PDB file of C-alpha atoms in Angstrom:
ATOM      1  CA  VAL V   1     132.754 183.789  12.161  1.00 45.00           C
ATOM      2  CA  GLY V   2     131.131 183.685  15.573  1.00 52.00           C
ATOM      3  CA  GLN V   3     130.487 187.428  15.634  1.00 49.00           C
ATOM      4  CA  PHE V   4     127.121 189.131  15.681  1.00 46.00           C
ATOM      5  CA  THR V   5     126.436 191.916  13.230  1.00 46.00           C
ATOM      6  CA  MET V   6     125.554 194.261  16.073  1.00 44.00           C
ATOM      7  CA  HIS V   7     128.708 195.259  17.957  1.00 45.00           C
ATOM      8  CA  VAL V   8     126.933 195.399  21.332  1.00 47.00           C
ATOM      9  CA  LEU V   9     126.090 191.686  21.112  1.00 48.00           C
ATOM     10  CA  ASN V  10     129.725 190.592  20.678  1.00 50.00           C
ATOM     11  CA  PRO V  11     131.612 189.485  23.769  1.00 54.00           C
ATOM     12  CA  SER V  12     133.954 192.200  24.993  1.00 66.00           C
ATOM     13  CA  LYS V  13     137.642 191.796  24.217  1.00 79.00           C
ATOM     14  CA  GLN V  14     138.334 193.236  27.641  1.00 76.00           C
ATOM     15  CA  SER V  15     136.198 190.509  29.211  1.00 77.00           C
ATOM     16  CA  GLN V  16     138.040 187.848  27.206  1.00 79.00           C
ATOM     17  CA  HIS V  17     141.388 189.266  28.328  1.00 73.00           C
ATOM     18  CA  GLN V  18     140.215 189.277  31.950  1.00 79.00           C
ATOM     19  CA  ARG V  19     139.092 185.647  31.687  1.00 76.00           C
ATOM     20  CA  ASP V  20     142.359 184.595  30.039  1.00 76.00           C
ATOM     21  CA  ALA V  21     144.472 186.460  32.602  1.00 74.00           C
ATOM     22  CA  ALA V  22     142.484 184.950  35.486  1.00 74.00           C
ATOM     23  CA  GLU V  23     142.931 181.465  34.053  1.00 79.00           C
ATOM     24  CA  ILE V  24     146.697 181.921  33.699  1.00 77.00           C
ATOM     25  CA  ASP V  25     146.992 183.460  37.160  1.00 69.00           C
ATOM     26  CA  GLY V  26     145.002 180.599  38.685  1.00 70.00           C
ATOM     27  CA  LYS V  27     147.236 178.008  37.075  1.00 77.00           C
ATOM     28  CA  LEU V  28     150.376 179.809  38.212  1.00 76.00           C
ATOM     29  CA  LYS V  29     148.869 180.692  41.616  1.00 78.00           C
ATOM     30  CA  LEU V  30     150.257 184.215  41.549  1.00 74.00           C
ATOM     31  CA  GLN V  31     149.184 185.806  44.834  1.00 83.00           C
ATOM     32  CA  SER V  32     150.731 189.132  43.788  1.00 81.00           C
ATOM     33  CA  LEU V  33     147.922 189.831  41.297  1.00 80.00           C
ATOM     34  CA  ARG V  34     145.073 188.895  43.661  1.00 85.00           C
ATOM     35  CA  GLY V  35     144.293 192.494  44.605  1.00 88.00           C
ATOM     36  CA  ASP V  36     143.978 193.566  40.972  1.00 87.00           C
ATOM     37  CA  PHE V  37     141.589 190.712  40.242  1.00 86.00           C
ATOM     38  CA  VAL V  38     139.519 191.457  43.341  1.00 89.00           C
ATOM     39  CA  LYS V  39     139.024 195.035  42.095  1.00 91.00           C
ATOM     40  CA  ILE V  40     137.758 193.706  38.759  1.00 85.00           C
ATOM     41  CA  LEU V  41     135.541 191.140  40.484  1.00 87.00           C
ATOM     42  CA  VAL V  42     133.622 193.733  42.488  1.00 89.00           C
ATOM     43  CA  GLU V  43     133.323 196.415  39.779  1.00 87.00           C
ATOM     44  CA  THR V  44     129.758 196.957  38.631  1.00 85.00           C
ATOM     45  CA  ASN V  45     130.637 196.818  34.934  1.00 86.00           C
ATOM     46  CA  THR V  46     132.490 193.480  34.947  1.00 86.00           C
ATOM     47  CA  ASP V  47     130.577 190.862  32.978  1.00 86.00           C
ATOM     48  CA  GLY V  48     129.438 187.572  34.449  1.00 86.00           C
ATOM     49  CA  ALA V  49     131.864 185.366  32.535  1.00 87.00           C
ATOM     50  CA  ALA V  50     134.853 187.406  33.703  1.00 89.00           C
ATOM     51  CA  ARG V  51     133.533 187.311  37.295  1.00 91.00           C
ATOM     52  CA  GLY V  52     133.221 183.534  37.072  1.00 91.00           C
ATOM     53  CA  ALA V  53     136.784 183.142  35.783  1.00 91.00           C
ATOM     54  CA  ILE V  54     138.174 185.472  38.440  1.00 92.00           C
ATOM     55  CA  GLY V  55     136.190 183.638  41.115  1.00 93.00           C
ATOM     56  CA  GLN V  56     137.641 180.319  39.922  1.00 92.00           C
ATOM     57  CA  MET V  57     141.123 181.813  40.069  1.00 92.00           C
ATOM     58  CA  LEU V  58     140.558 182.992  43.641  1.00 93.00           C
ATOM     59  CA  LEU V  59     139.346 179.497  44.571  1.00 93.00           C
ATOM     60  CA  GLN V  60     142.536 178.014  43.154  1.00 90.00           C
ATOM     61  CA  LEU V  61     144.507 180.326  45.427  1.00 90.00           C
ATOM     62  CA  ALA V  62     142.401 179.503  48.507  1.00 91.00           C
ATOM     63  CA  PRO V  63     139.629 176.861  48.255  1.00 93.00           C
ATOM     64  CA  ASP V  64     136.384 177.427  50.175  1.00 96.00           C
ATOM     65  CA  SER V  65     133.084 175.638  49.516  1.00 97.00           C
ATOM     66  CA  ARG V  66     130.959 178.688  50.373  1.00 98.00           C
ATOM     67  CA  ALA V  67     132.867 180.877  47.936  1.00 97.00           C
ATOM     68  CA  ALA V  68     132.781 178.038  45.375  1.00 97.00           C
ATOM     69  CA  ALA V  69     128.978 177.882  45.617  1.00 98.00           C
ATOM     70  CA  LEU V  70     128.835 181.605  44.851  1.00 97.00           C
ATOM     71  CA  VAL V  71     131.326 181.297  41.988  1.00 96.00           C
ATOM     72  CA  ALA V  72     129.091 178.609  40.475  1.00 96.00           C
ATOM     73  CA  VAL V  73     126.271 181.144  40.044  1.00 96.00           C
ATOM     74  CA  ILE V  74     127.966 184.552  39.753  1.00 95.00           C
ATOM     75  CA  GLY V  75     128.169 184.341  35.978  1.00 90.00           C
ATOM     76  CA  GLU V  76     124.637 183.028  35.443  1.00 92.00           C
ATOM     77  CA  PRO V  77     122.530 185.348  33.258  1.00 90.00           C
ATOM     78  CA  ILE V  78     119.500 184.884  35.536  1.00 91.00           C
ATOM     79  CA  LEU V  79     121.313 186.532  38.450  1.00 90.00           C
ATOM     80  CA  ALA V  80     120.452 190.206  38.911  1.00 90.00           C
ATOM     81  CA  GLU V  81     123.312 192.457  37.764  1.00 88.00           C
ATOM     82  CA  ASN V  82     123.217 194.499  40.979  1.00 91.00           C
ATOM     83  CA  LEU V  83     123.765 191.309  43.020  1.00 93.00           C
ATOM     84  CA  ARG V  84     127.015 190.295  41.287  1.00 92.00           C
ATOM     85  CA  PRO V  85     129.320 192.827  43.026  1.00 93.00           C
ATOM     86  CA  LYS V  86     127.939 191.741  46.431  1.00 94.00           C
ATOM     87  CA  LEU V  87     128.695 188.111  45.630  1.00 96.00           C
ATOM     88  CA  GLY V  88     132.118 189.173  44.369  1.00 94.00           C
ATOM     89  CA  GLU V  89     132.883 190.963  47.637  1.00 95.00           C
ATOM     90  CA  ALA V  90     131.946 187.858  49.614  1.00 97.00           C
ATOM     91  CA  ILE V  91     134.046 185.613  47.359  1.00 96.00           C
ATOM     92  CA  ALA V  92     137.044 187.914  47.665  1.00 94.00           C
ATOM     93  CA  GLY V  93     136.752 188.710  51.374  1.00 94.00           C
ATOM     94  CA  ARG V  94     135.907 185.230  52.671  1.00 93.00           C
ATOM     95  CA  ASP V  95     134.276 186.692  55.762  1.00 95.00           C
ATOM     96  CA  ALA V  96     131.905 183.987  57.076  1.00 95.00           C
ATOM     97  CA  LYS V  97     129.047 186.414  57.724  1.00 96.00           C
ATOM     98  CA  LYS V  98     129.319 188.034  54.272  1.00 96.00           C
ATOM     99  CA  LEU V  99     129.542 184.614  52.615  1.00 97.00           C
ATOM    100  CA  ASP V 100     126.364 183.474  54.387  1.00 97.00           C
ATOM    101  CA  GLU V 101     124.538 186.700  53.483  1.00 97.00           C
ATOM    102  CA  ALA V 102     125.600 186.349  49.850  1.00 97.00           C
ATOM    103  CA  LEU V 103     124.503 182.704  49.805  1.00 98.00           C
ATOM    104  CA  LYS V 104     121.042 183.737  51.061  1.00 97.00           C
ATOM    105  CA  LEU V 105     120.751 186.389  48.363  1.00 96.00           C
ATOM    106  CA  ALA V 106     121.927 184.007  45.648  1.00 97.00           C
ATOM    107  CA  VAL V 107     119.628 181.067  46.481  1.00 97.00           C
ATOM    108  CA  LYS V 108     116.632 183.405  46.391  1.00 95.00           C
ATOM    109  CA  GLU V 109     117.528 184.496  42.852  1.00 94.00           C
ATOM    110  CA  VAL V 110     118.510 181.286  41.114  1.00 96.00           C
ATOM    111  CA  PRO V 111     116.330 178.427  39.833  1.00 95.00           C
ATOM    112  CA  HIS V 112     116.099 175.004  41.475  1.00 95.00           C
ATOM    113  CA  ARG V 113     118.832 173.417  39.334  1.00 95.00           C
ATOM    114  CA  LEU V 114     121.345 176.065  40.450  1.00 96.00           C
ATOM    115  CA  GLN V 115     120.195 175.763  44.051  1.00 97.00           C
ATOM    116  CA  THR V 116     120.984 172.055  43.762  1.00 97.00           C
ATOM    117  CA  THR V 117     124.422 172.857  42.351  1.00 97.00           C
ATOM    118  CA  MET V 118     125.049 175.232  45.241  1.00 98.00           C
ATOM    119  CA  ALA V 119     123.873 172.614  47.773  1.00 98.00           C
ATOM    120  CA  GLU V 120     126.171 169.990  46.233  1.00 97.00           C
ATOM    121  CA  ILE V 121     129.157 172.317  46.544  1.00 98.00           C
ATOM    122  CA  LEU V 122     128.299 173.382  50.096  1.00 98.00           C
ATOM    123  CA  ALA V 123     127.969 169.750  51.199  1.00 97.00           C
ATOM    124  CA  GLY V 124     131.687 169.214  50.531  1.00 94.00           C
ATOM    125  CA  ASP V 125     133.140 170.499  53.793  1.00 95.00           C
ATOM    126  CA  LYS V 126     132.170 171.349  57.360  1.00 96.00           C
ATOM    127  CA  ASP V 127     131.927 175.146  56.885  1.00 96.00           C
ATOM    128  CA  GLY V 128     129.851 174.661  53.749  1.00 97.00           C
ATOM    129  CA  ILE V 129     127.584 172.198  55.555  1.00 98.00           C
ATOM    130  CA  GLU V 130     126.985 174.727  58.330  1.00 97.00           C
ATOM    131  CA  SER V 131     126.007 177.314  55.713  1.00 98.00           C
ATOM    132  CA  LEU V 132     123.812 174.781  53.918  1.00 98.00           C
ATOM    133  CA  LEU V 133     122.003 173.932  57.168  1.00 97.00           C
ATOM    134  CA  ALA V 134     121.575 177.641  57.938  1.00 97.00           C
ATOM    135  CA  LEU V 135     120.005 178.186  54.498  1.00 98.00           C
ATOM    136  CA  VAL V 136     117.586 175.308  55.102  1.00 97.00           C
ATOM    137  CA  ASN V 137     116.761 176.323  58.683  1.00 95.00           C
ATOM    138  CA  SER V 138     116.084 179.929  57.641  1.00 96.00           C
ATOM    139  CA  GLY V 139     113.683 178.773  54.922  1.00 95.00           C
ATOM    140  CA  ASN V 140     115.858 180.089  52.103  1.00 96.00           C
ATOM    141  CA  LEU V 141     116.517 176.601  50.732  1.00 96.00           C
ATOM    142  CA  SER V 142     114.219 173.595  50.686  1.00 95.00           C
ATOM    143  CA  PRO V 143     115.138 170.734  53.041  1.00 95.00           C
ATOM    144  CA  GLN V 144     114.540 168.472  50.030  1.00 93.00           C
ATOM    145  CA  GLN V 145     117.922 169.673  48.753  1.00 95.00           C
ATOM    146  CA  LEU V 146     119.537 167.711  51.591  1.00 95.00           C
ATOM    147  CA  THR V 147     118.077 164.471  50.242  1.00 94.00           C
ATOM    148  CA  SER V 148     119.134 164.860  46.609  1.00 94.00           C
ATOM    149  CA  PRO V 149     121.512 161.997  45.750  1.00 95.00           C
ATOM    150  CA  ASN V 150     124.725 163.993  45.242  1.00 96.00           C
ATOM    151  CA  VAL V 151     124.133 166.207  48.268  1.00 97.00           C
ATOM    152  CA  SER V 152     123.236 163.251  50.479  1.00 95.00           C
ATOM    153  CA  THR V 153     126.334 161.311  49.431  1.00 96.00           C
ATOM    154  CA  LYS V 154     128.613 164.275  50.100  1.00 96.00           C
ATOM    155  CA  LEU V 155     126.969 164.907  53.463  1.00 96.00           C
ATOM    156  CA  GLN V 156     127.567 161.301  54.527  1.00 95.00           C
ATOM    157  CA  THR V 157     131.249 161.710  53.681  1.00 95.00           C
ATOM    158  CA  ALA V 158     132.009 165.239  54.892  1.00 96.00           C
ATOM    159  CA  ALA V 159     129.591 165.955  57.748  1.00 96.00           C
ATOM    160  CA  SER V 160     130.503 165.531  61.392  1.00 96.00           C
ATOM    161  CA  ASP V 161     128.237 163.351  63.519  1.00 97.00           C
ATOM    162  CA  GLU V 162     126.587 166.476  64.929  1.00 97.00           C
ATOM    163  CA  GLN V 163     125.976 167.828  61.424  1.00 97.00           C
ATOM    164  CA  LYS V 164     124.531 164.486  60.309  1.00 96.00           C
ATOM    165  CA  LYS V 165     122.062 164.698  63.193  1.00 96.00           C
ATOM    166  CA  LYS V 166     121.092 168.248  62.162  1.00 95.00           C
ATOM    167  CA  VAL V 167     120.587 167.064  58.563  1.00 95.00           C
ATOM    168  CA  ALA V 168     118.410 164.178  59.772  1.00 94.00           C
ATOM    169  CA  ASP V 169     116.366 166.554  61.928  1.00 93.00           C
ATOM    170  CA  ALA V 170     115.897 169.024  59.062  1.00 92.00           C
ATOM    171  CA  THR V 171     114.801 166.347  56.606  1.00 90.00           C
ATOM    172  CA  LYS V 172     112.537 164.678  59.185  1.00 87.00           C
ATOM    173  CA  THR V 173     110.869 168.003  59.976  1.00 73.00           C
ATOM    174  CA  ALA V 174     110.336 168.615  56.259  1.00 65.00           C
ATOM    175  CA  HIS V 175     108.952 165.114  55.747  1.00 61.00           C
ATOM    176  CA  ASP V 176     106.653 165.380  58.792  1.00 64.00           C
ATOM    177  CA  GLY V 177     105.445 168.783  57.625  1.00 54.00           C
ATOM    178  CA  SER V 178     104.473 167.434  54.207  1.00 52.00           C
ATOM    179  CA  ASN V 179     102.125 164.780  55.627  1.00 47.00           C
TER     180      ASN V 179
END
């Protein structure tokens, strides 16, 4: 039950084991296994579901809205396979520049609904808001994302006064440009 007749269509047992191990490790917050999971995360042959589970585990060890936005899309089938290891490296390394580069690559590849999900996650803290504003200002993400209800609510709660001004400027510019 639940298996396809063609073996290649069945989910890999290795992938299932990786997801299960990542879930257990995340719950137990075992830092000692982080390096092993990072290796799996960035391998080219790791499937999307396992990458997503490992990304979630890494977020449980050290939360970060930029990495969380990438984790939200790393397992999506629409994402190009060759992009997944790059996102994995950014998630694992947490280098601000690599996270921002990976965010730019990801928003270009995913549909509007996933861009909205990413924007909602990024709007949760100051570093994420800076990345969100950079994506909008560079033209990689529509300023309309800043006005979606969930994003707007989070921005009002988490943004500094300076960031709120930048959001207002970005949405005003977008509104003025559409007239």
